[in-house]
Amino acid sequence: MTQKIAIAADHGGYTLKEDIKNFVFNDLNIEWIDLGAHSEESVDYPEYGFKIAEAIENGQADQGIIICGSGIGISIAANRSPSIRAALCTSKEMAELSRQHNNANVLALGARIISKETAMDCVQAFLTTEFEGGRHERRVAKLGGSQNA
Ligand code: RB5
């Protein structure tokens, strides 16, 4: 099944968003949509967290990647939607665990916190790691929201 990924960032994450599109998406069998921002002009991160949540909830995308300076603000915004499980990750291991244990459907990154190389590793791991299910199924179900979104 082809994955459909939505990506969004504020001005602090704009450059890393472009790098992810160029270096990761083009190497993997995925379709992607870019929900902005489209420059380094200052914008407000909640709008981009909300856009990703909306794209996943309405079926435009299966998963999302969101980036701001720290990754904190945009992940808080996305996680306001009940069916979003946005995981702010700073290592490849965290990105793997967010999929294996939490069935995270959004990866959040802080462009001012991690190196470009670590960010690429996180994206690659997030997009290629499956949810383990089993005992984690019950815990994720307790978070509420849709399990498929
Ligand atoms: C923007 O300067 C910065 O506050 C934003 O990118 C993010 O780090 C917020 O959490």
Short mmCIF file of N, CA and C and ligand atoms in Angstrom, two decimals:
data_model
loop_
_atom_site.label_atom_id
_atom_site.label_comp_id
_atom_site.label_asym_id
_atom_site.label_seq_id
_atom_site.Cartn_x
_atom_site.Cartn_y
_atom_site.Cartn_z
N MET A 1 0.85 -1.20 0.00
CA MET A 1 0.00 0.00 0.00
C MET A 1 0.88 1.25 0.00
N THR A 2 0.58 2.16 -0.88
CA THR A 2 1.36 3.40 -0.91
C THR A 2 0.96 4.27 0.27
N GLN A 3 1.97 4.78 0.98
CA GLN A 3 1.68 5.69 2.09
C GLN A 3 1.47 7.09 1.55
N LYS A 4 0.47 7.77 2.12
CA LYS A 4 0.28 9.19 1.78
C LYS A 4 0.68 9.99 3.00
N ILE A 5 1.66 10.85 2.83
CA ILE A 5 2.20 11.61 3.95
C ILE A 5 1.93 13.09 3.75
N ALA A 6 1.45 13.73 4.80
CA ALA A 6 1.32 15.19 4.77
C ALA A 6 2.46 15.76 5.61
N ILE A 7 3.06 16.84 5.13
CA ILE A 7 4.16 17.48 5.86
C ILE A 7 3.84 18.96 6.02
N ALA A 8 4.19 19.51 7.18
CA ALA A 8 3.96 20.94 7.42
C ALA A 8 4.97 21.45 8.43
N ALA A 9 5.26 22.71 8.36
CA ALA A 9 6.23 23.33 9.26
C ALA A 9 5.93 24.81 9.39
N ASP A 10 6.38 25.41 10.48
CA ASP A 10 6.36 26.87 10.55
C ASP A 10 7.67 27.38 9.96
N HIS A 11 7.94 28.67 10.11
CA HIS A 11 9.16 29.24 9.53
C HIS A 11 10.41 28.59 10.11
N GLY A 12 10.35 28.19 11.39
CA GLY A 12 11.51 27.58 12.04
C GLY A 12 11.82 26.20 11.47
N GLY A 13 10.83 25.56 10.89
CA GLY A 13 11.02 24.22 10.35
C GLY A 13 11.03 24.16 8.83
N TYR A 14 10.88 25.35 8.21
CA TYR A 14 10.74 25.37 6.74
C TYR A 14 11.91 24.69 6.01
N THR A 15 13.14 25.03 6.36
CA THR A 15 14.30 24.49 5.64
C THR A 15 14.40 22.97 5.82
N LEU A 16 14.17 22.50 7.03
CA LEU A 16 14.22 21.05 7.26
C LEU A 16 13.10 20.35 6.49
N LYS A 17 11.94 20.97 6.41
CA LYS A 17 10.84 20.40 5.62
C LYS A 17 11.27 20.21 4.17
N GLU A 18 11.93 21.22 3.60
CA GLU A 18 12.38 21.11 2.21
C GLU A 18 13.42 20.01 2.07
N ASP A 19 14.32 19.88 3.05
CA ASP A 19 15.34 18.83 3.02
C ASP A 19 14.69 17.45 3.07
N ILE A 20 13.69 17.29 3.92
CA ILE A 20 13.01 15.99 4.04
C ILE A 20 12.35 15.64 2.70
N LYS A 21 11.71 16.61 2.07
CA LYS A 21 11.08 16.36 0.77
C LYS A 21 12.13 15.92 -0.25
N ASN A 22 13.26 16.59 -0.27
CA ASN A 22 14.29 16.31 -1.28
C ASN A 22 15.04 15.01 -1.03
N PHE A 23 15.34 14.72 0.25
CA PHE A 23 16.25 13.59 0.52
C PHE A 23 15.56 12.32 0.96
N VAL A 24 14.39 12.42 1.54
CA VAL A 24 13.75 11.20 2.04
C VAL A 24 12.57 10.80 1.16
N PHE A 25 11.65 11.69 0.95
CA PHE A 25 10.45 11.32 0.21
C PHE A 25 10.78 10.83 -1.19
N ASN A 26 11.75 11.43 -1.82
CA ASN A 26 12.08 11.03 -3.19
C ASN A 26 12.68 9.64 -3.26
N ASP A 27 13.20 9.14 -2.13
CA ASP A 27 13.79 7.79 -2.11
C ASP A 27 12.81 6.70 -1.71
N LEU A 28 11.68 7.07 -1.17
CA LEU A 28 10.73 6.07 -0.67
C LEU A 28 9.47 6.07 -1.55
N ASN A 29 8.77 4.93 -1.51
CA ASN A 29 7.57 4.81 -2.34
C ASN A 29 6.37 5.43 -1.62
N ILE A 30 6.38 6.76 -1.54
CA ILE A 30 5.28 7.43 -0.84
C ILE A 30 4.80 8.63 -1.65
N GLU A 31 3.53 8.91 -1.47
CA GLU A 31 2.97 10.14 -2.03
C GLU A 31 2.97 11.15 -0.91
N TRP A 32 3.23 12.42 -1.20
CA TRP A 32 3.22 13.40 -0.13
C TRP A 32 2.53 14.70 -0.57
N ILE A 33 2.01 15.37 0.44
CA ILE A 33 1.45 16.71 0.19
C ILE A 33 2.10 17.68 1.18
N ASP A 34 2.43 18.84 0.69
CA ASP A 34 3.08 19.87 1.50
C ASP A 34 2.02 20.92 1.86
N LEU A 35 1.73 21.03 3.16
CA LEU A 35 0.69 21.96 3.62
C LEU A 35 1.26 23.29 4.08
N GLY A 36 2.52 23.57 3.71
CA GLY A 36 3.16 24.84 4.07
C GLY A 36 3.90 24.72 5.38
N ALA A 37 4.52 25.76 5.86
CA ALA A 37 4.67 27.05 5.23
C ALA A 37 5.60 26.95 4.01
N HIS A 38 5.50 27.93 3.14
CA HIS A 38 6.25 27.87 1.89
C HIS A 38 7.43 28.84 1.85
N SER A 39 7.79 29.40 2.99
CA SER A 39 8.97 30.27 3.05
C SER A 39 9.38 30.42 4.52
N GLU A 40 10.45 31.18 4.75
CA GLU A 40 10.90 31.40 6.13
C GLU A 40 10.24 32.63 6.76
N GLU A 41 9.26 33.17 6.08
CA GLU A 41 8.52 34.31 6.65
C GLU A 41 7.78 33.85 7.91
N SER A 42 7.81 34.66 8.93
CA SER A 42 7.25 34.26 10.23
C SER A 42 5.75 33.95 10.16
N VAL A 43 5.40 32.79 10.68
CA VAL A 43 4.00 32.34 10.74
C VAL A 43 3.74 31.78 12.14
N ASP A 44 2.52 31.30 12.38
CA ASP A 44 2.16 30.78 13.71
C ASP A 44 2.00 29.26 13.65
N TYR A 45 2.82 28.57 14.45
CA TYR A 45 2.85 27.10 14.38
C TYR A 45 1.50 26.41 14.63
N PRO A 46 0.55 26.95 15.45
CA PRO A 46 -0.70 26.20 15.63
C PRO A 46 -1.43 25.92 14.32
N GLU A 47 -1.38 26.88 13.40
CA GLU A 47 -2.10 26.69 12.14
C GLU A 47 -1.61 25.47 11.39
N TYR A 48 -0.31 25.19 11.49
CA TYR A 48 0.26 24.07 10.72
C TYR A 48 0.05 22.75 11.44
N GLY A 49 0.03 22.77 12.75
CA GLY A 49 -0.34 21.57 13.51
C GLY A 49 -1.78 21.19 13.23
N PHE A 50 -2.65 22.20 13.17
CA PHE A 50 -4.07 21.94 12.90
C PHE A 50 -4.28 21.43 11.47
N LYS A 51 -3.51 21.97 10.52
CA LYS A 51 -3.67 21.54 9.11
C LYS A 51 -3.34 20.06 8.95
N ILE A 52 -2.28 19.61 9.64
CA ILE A 52 -1.89 18.20 9.56
C ILE A 52 -3.00 17.32 10.15
N ALA A 53 -3.52 17.73 11.31
CA ALA A 53 -4.59 16.96 11.96
C ALA A 53 -5.78 16.85 11.02
N GLU A 54 -6.14 17.94 10.39
CA GLU A 54 -7.28 17.96 9.48
C GLU A 54 -7.04 17.02 8.28
N ALA A 55 -5.83 17.06 7.73
CA ALA A 55 -5.51 16.22 6.55
C ALA A 55 -5.60 14.74 6.89
N ILE A 56 -5.20 14.37 8.10
CA ILE A 56 -5.28 12.96 8.50
C ILE A 56 -6.72 12.59 8.81
N GLU A 57 -7.41 13.47 9.47
CA GLU A 57 -8.80 13.16 9.84
C GLU A 57 -9.70 13.06 8.63
N ASN A 58 -9.44 13.85 7.58
CA ASN A 58 -10.33 13.76 6.41
C ASN A 58 -9.81 12.80 5.34
N GLY A 59 -8.75 12.03 5.67
CA GLY A 59 -8.29 10.97 4.77
C GLY A 59 -7.37 11.42 3.65
N GLN A 60 -7.01 12.70 3.67
CA GLN A 60 -6.07 13.21 2.66
C GLN A 60 -4.69 12.58 2.82
N ALA A 61 -4.36 12.19 4.05
CA ALA A 61 -3.05 11.59 4.34
C ALA A 61 -3.22 10.51 5.40
N ASP A 62 -2.30 9.51 5.36
CA ASP A 62 -2.32 8.44 6.37
C ASP A 62 -1.52 8.86 7.60
N GLN A 63 -0.44 9.56 7.36
CA GLN A 63 0.45 9.97 8.44
C GLN A 63 0.95 11.39 8.17
N GLY A 64 1.55 12.00 9.19
CA GLY A 64 2.05 13.36 9.00
C GLY A 64 3.43 13.56 9.62
N ILE A 65 4.10 14.58 9.12
CA ILE A 65 5.37 15.03 9.69
C ILE A 65 5.24 16.53 9.91
N ILE A 66 5.54 16.97 11.14
CA ILE A 66 5.41 18.38 11.47
C ILE A 66 6.71 18.88 12.09
N ILE A 67 7.07 20.11 11.77
CA ILE A 67 8.35 20.65 12.23
C ILE A 67 8.17 22.11 12.64
N CYS A 68 8.70 22.44 13.81
CA CYS A 68 8.87 23.85 14.17
C CYS A 68 10.25 23.98 14.78
N GLY A 69 10.54 25.10 15.41
CA GLY A 69 11.89 25.29 15.94
C GLY A 69 12.26 24.22 16.96
N SER A 70 11.39 24.04 17.94
CA SER A 70 11.64 23.04 18.99
C SER A 70 10.89 21.75 18.75
N GLY A 71 9.85 21.79 17.94
CA GLY A 71 8.94 20.65 17.75
C GLY A 71 7.84 20.63 18.80
N ILE A 72 7.97 21.48 19.80
CA ILE A 72 7.02 21.43 20.92
C ILE A 72 5.66 22.05 20.55
N GLY A 73 5.71 23.29 20.09
CA GLY A 73 4.45 24.00 19.83
C GLY A 73 3.59 23.29 18.79
N ILE A 74 4.22 22.86 17.72
CA ILE A 74 3.44 22.25 16.63
C ILE A 74 2.91 20.88 17.04
N SER A 75 3.63 20.17 17.92
CA SER A 75 3.10 18.87 18.38
C SER A 75 1.95 19.07 19.36
N ILE A 76 2.04 20.10 20.20
CA ILE A 76 0.91 20.40 21.09
C ILE A 76 -0.33 20.70 20.25
N ALA A 77 -0.15 21.50 19.21
CA ALA A 77 -1.28 21.88 18.35
C ALA A 77 -1.91 20.64 17.71
N ALA A 78 -1.08 19.78 17.11
CA ALA A 78 -1.62 18.59 16.42
C ALA A 78 -2.33 17.67 17.40
N ASN A 79 -1.76 17.54 18.60
CA ASN A 79 -2.32 16.61 19.59
C ASN A 79 -3.63 17.10 20.21
N ARG A 80 -4.09 18.30 19.87
CA ARG A 80 -5.40 18.76 20.34
C ARG A 80 -6.51 17.99 19.66
N SER A 81 -6.22 17.34 18.53
CA SER A 81 -7.23 16.53 17.84
C SER A 81 -7.20 15.11 18.40
N PRO A 82 -8.33 14.56 18.82
CA PRO A 82 -8.36 13.26 19.50
C PRO A 82 -7.76 12.11 18.70
N SER A 83 -7.84 12.15 17.38
CA SER A 83 -7.32 11.00 16.62
C SER A 83 -5.85 11.16 16.24
N ILE A 84 -5.23 12.22 16.71
CA ILE A 84 -3.81 12.43 16.39
C ILE A 84 -2.93 11.94 17.54
N ARG A 85 -1.94 11.15 17.19
CA ARG A 85 -0.91 10.73 18.14
C ARG A 85 0.41 11.24 17.59
N ALA A 86 0.73 12.49 17.93
CA ALA A 86 1.96 13.12 17.44
C ALA A 86 3.08 12.88 18.43
N ALA A 87 4.19 12.34 17.95
CA ALA A 87 5.34 12.01 18.81
C ALA A 87 6.50 12.93 18.46
N LEU A 88 6.93 13.69 19.47
CA LEU A 88 8.10 14.56 19.30
C LEU A 88 9.35 13.73 19.56
N CYS A 89 10.14 13.51 18.53
CA CYS A 89 11.28 12.58 18.62
C CYS A 89 12.61 13.30 18.37
N THR A 90 13.62 12.87 19.12
CA THR A 90 14.96 13.45 18.95
C THR A 90 15.99 12.38 18.59
N SER A 91 15.53 11.15 18.34
CA SER A 91 16.47 10.10 17.92
C SER A 91 15.73 9.08 17.06
N LYS A 92 16.50 8.30 16.32
CA LYS A 92 15.94 7.23 15.50
C LYS A 92 15.20 6.23 16.38
N GLU A 93 15.78 5.94 17.55
CA GLU A 93 15.15 4.97 18.46
C GLU A 93 13.77 5.46 18.92
N MET A 94 13.67 6.75 19.24
CA MET A 94 12.36 7.28 19.66
C MET A 94 11.35 7.18 18.52
N ALA A 95 11.81 7.46 17.29
CA ALA A 95 10.90 7.39 16.14
C ALA A 95 10.41 5.95 15.94
N GLU A 96 11.31 4.98 16.10
CA GLU A 96 10.92 3.57 15.97
C GLU A 96 9.91 3.20 17.06
N LEU A 97 10.22 3.58 18.30
CA LEU A 97 9.32 3.24 19.41
C LEU A 97 7.96 3.91 19.28
N SER A 98 7.96 5.13 18.72
CA SER A 98 6.68 5.83 18.57
C SER A 98 5.74 5.06 17.64
N ARG A 99 6.31 4.35 16.69
CA ARG A 99 5.50 3.50 15.80
C ARG A 99 5.21 2.15 16.46
N GLN A 100 6.24 1.49 16.99
CA GLN A 100 6.08 0.14 17.53
C GLN A 100 5.12 0.11 18.72
N HIS A 101 5.25 1.05 19.64
CA HIS A 101 4.48 1.01 20.89
C HIS A 101 3.28 1.94 20.90
N ASN A 102 3.38 3.08 20.26
CA ASN A 102 2.34 4.11 20.37
C ASN A 102 1.49 4.26 19.12
N ASN A 103 1.85 3.56 18.07
CA ASN A 103 1.15 3.71 16.78
C ASN A 103 1.01 5.20 16.43
N ALA A 104 2.08 5.94 16.65
CA ALA A 104 2.05 7.38 16.36
C ALA A 104 1.71 7.58 14.89
N ASN A 105 0.81 8.53 14.62
CA ASN A 105 0.47 8.82 13.22
C ASN A 105 1.06 10.15 12.75
N VAL A 106 1.75 10.84 13.65
CA VAL A 106 2.44 12.08 13.26
C VAL A 106 3.81 12.10 13.95
N LEU A 107 4.83 12.41 13.17
CA LEU A 107 6.19 12.59 13.70
C LEU A 107 6.44 14.09 13.83
N ALA A 108 6.84 14.54 15.01
CA ALA A 108 7.18 15.95 15.22
C ALA A 108 8.68 16.09 15.43
N LEU A 109 9.26 17.09 14.80
CA LEU A 109 10.71 17.30 14.89
C LEU A 109 11.00 18.77 15.23
N GLY A 110 12.08 18.98 15.96
CA GLY A 110 12.54 20.33 16.28
C GLY A 110 13.76 20.66 15.45
N ALA A 111 13.59 21.54 14.48
CA ALA A 111 14.68 21.84 13.55
C ALA A 111 15.86 22.52 14.23
N ARG A 112 15.58 23.20 15.36
CA ARG A 112 16.67 23.88 16.06
C ARG A 112 17.27 23.00 17.16
N ILE A 113 16.78 21.77 17.27
CA ILE A 113 17.20 20.88 18.35
C ILE A 113 18.07 19.74 17.85
N ILE A 114 17.71 19.16 16.72
CA ILE A 114 18.44 17.98 16.22
C ILE A 114 19.14 18.33 14.91
N SER A 115 20.16 17.52 14.57
CA SER A 115 20.88 17.74 13.31
C SER A 115 20.02 17.26 12.15
N LYS A 116 20.39 17.73 10.97
CA LYS A 116 19.68 17.31 9.76
C LYS A 116 19.78 15.78 9.60
N GLU A 117 20.96 15.24 9.90
CA GLU A 117 21.17 13.80 9.75
C GLU A 117 20.24 13.01 10.68
N THR A 118 20.15 13.45 11.93
CA THR A 118 19.25 12.77 12.87
C THR A 118 17.80 12.89 12.42
N ALA A 119 17.44 14.06 11.90
CA ALA A 119 16.07 14.26 11.42
C ALA A 119 15.75 13.27 10.30
N MET A 120 16.69 13.08 9.38
CA MET A 120 16.46 12.14 8.26
C MET A 120 16.31 10.72 8.78
N ASP A 121 17.15 10.36 9.78
CA ASP A 121 17.06 9.02 10.38
C ASP A 121 15.69 8.83 11.04
N CYS A 122 15.22 9.87 11.73
CA CYS A 122 13.91 9.79 12.39
C CYS A 122 12.80 9.58 11.36
N VAL A 123 12.85 10.34 10.27
CA VAL A 123 11.81 10.25 9.25
C VAL A 123 11.81 8.85 8.62
N GLN A 124 13.00 8.39 8.26
CA GLN A 124 13.13 7.06 7.64
C GLN A 124 12.56 5.99 8.59
N ALA A 125 12.94 6.06 9.87
CA ALA A 125 12.48 5.07 10.85
C ALA A 125 10.97 5.15 11.04
N PHE A 126 10.46 6.38 11.15
CA PHE A 126 9.02 6.56 11.36
C PHE A 126 8.21 5.98 10.20
N LEU A 127 8.69 6.19 8.99
CA LEU A 127 7.92 5.78 7.81
C LEU A 127 8.04 4.29 7.50
N THR A 128 9.01 3.61 8.08
CA THR A 128 9.24 2.21 7.73
C THR A 128 9.00 1.24 8.90
N THR A 129 8.62 1.75 10.07
CA THR A 129 8.42 0.89 11.24
C THR A 129 6.93 0.65 11.46
N GLU A 130 6.58 -0.62 11.71
CA GLU A 130 5.17 -0.99 11.91
C GLU A 130 4.81 -0.96 13.40
N PHE A 131 3.53 -0.73 13.67
CA PHE A 131 2.97 -0.86 15.02
C PHE A 131 3.02 -2.34 15.41
N GLU A 132 3.48 -2.62 16.64
CA GLU A 132 3.59 -4.02 17.08
C GLU A 132 2.27 -4.62 17.52
N GLY A 133 1.30 -3.80 17.87
CA GLY A 133 0.01 -4.34 18.33
C GLY A 133 0.18 -5.07 19.65
N GLY A 134 -0.53 -6.20 19.79
CA GLY A 134 -0.42 -6.99 21.02
C GLY A 134 -0.79 -6.17 22.25
N ARG A 135 0.06 -6.19 23.27
CA ARG A 135 -0.24 -5.47 24.51
C ARG A 135 -0.35 -3.96 24.30
N HIS A 136 0.26 -3.47 23.24
CA HIS A 136 0.21 -2.02 22.99
C HIS A 136 -1.14 -1.57 22.45
N GLU A 137 -1.86 -2.52 21.84
CA GLU A 137 -3.18 -2.22 21.27
C GLU A 137 -4.11 -1.63 22.34
N ARG A 138 -4.15 -2.29 23.49
CA ARG A 138 -5.04 -1.88 24.59
C ARG A 138 -4.67 -0.47 25.09
N ARG A 139 -3.38 -0.22 25.19
CA ARG A 139 -2.93 1.07 25.73
C ARG A 139 -3.24 2.21 24.75
N VAL A 140 -3.00 1.93 23.48
CA VAL A 140 -3.29 2.96 22.48
C VAL A 140 -4.79 3.20 22.42
N ALA A 141 -5.58 2.13 22.55
CA ALA A 141 -7.05 2.28 22.53
C ALA A 141 -7.49 3.19 23.68
N LYS A 142 -6.82 3.11 24.82
CA LYS A 142 -7.19 3.94 25.98
C LYS A 142 -6.92 5.43 25.74
N LEU A 143 -6.11 5.73 24.74
CA LEU A 143 -5.86 7.14 24.41
C LEU A 143 -7.09 7.76 23.74
N GLY A 144 -8.00 6.88 23.22
CA GLY A 144 -9.20 7.37 22.55
C GLY A 144 -8.92 7.75 21.12
N GLY A 145 -9.90 8.35 20.47
CA GLY A 145 -9.77 8.74 19.06
C GLY A 145 -9.81 7.53 18.16
N SER A 146 -9.68 7.77 16.87
CA SER A 146 -9.69 6.69 15.89
C SER A 146 -8.34 5.98 15.90
N GLN A 147 -8.39 4.64 15.86
CA GLN A 147 -7.12 3.88 15.86
C GLN A 147 -6.52 3.84 14.46
N ASN A 148 -7.33 4.12 13.47
CA ASN A 148 -6.83 3.99 12.10
C ASN A 148 -6.27 5.30 11.56
N ALA A 149 -6.79 6.39 12.06
CA ALA A 149 -6.35 7.69 11.51
C ALA A 149 -4.90 7.94 11.88
C1 RB5 B 1 9.22 30.18 16.46
O1 RB5 B 1 10.19 31.14 16.75
C2 RB5 B 1 9.23 29.09 17.52
O2 RB5 B 1 8.67 29.57 18.69
C3 RB5 B 1 8.50 27.87 17.02
O3 RB5 B 1 9.12 27.41 15.84
C4 RB5 B 1 8.48 26.68 17.95
O4 RB5 B 1 9.73 26.37 18.46
C5 RB5 B 1 7.42 26.69 18.97
O5 RB5 B 1 7.25 25.74 19.77
#
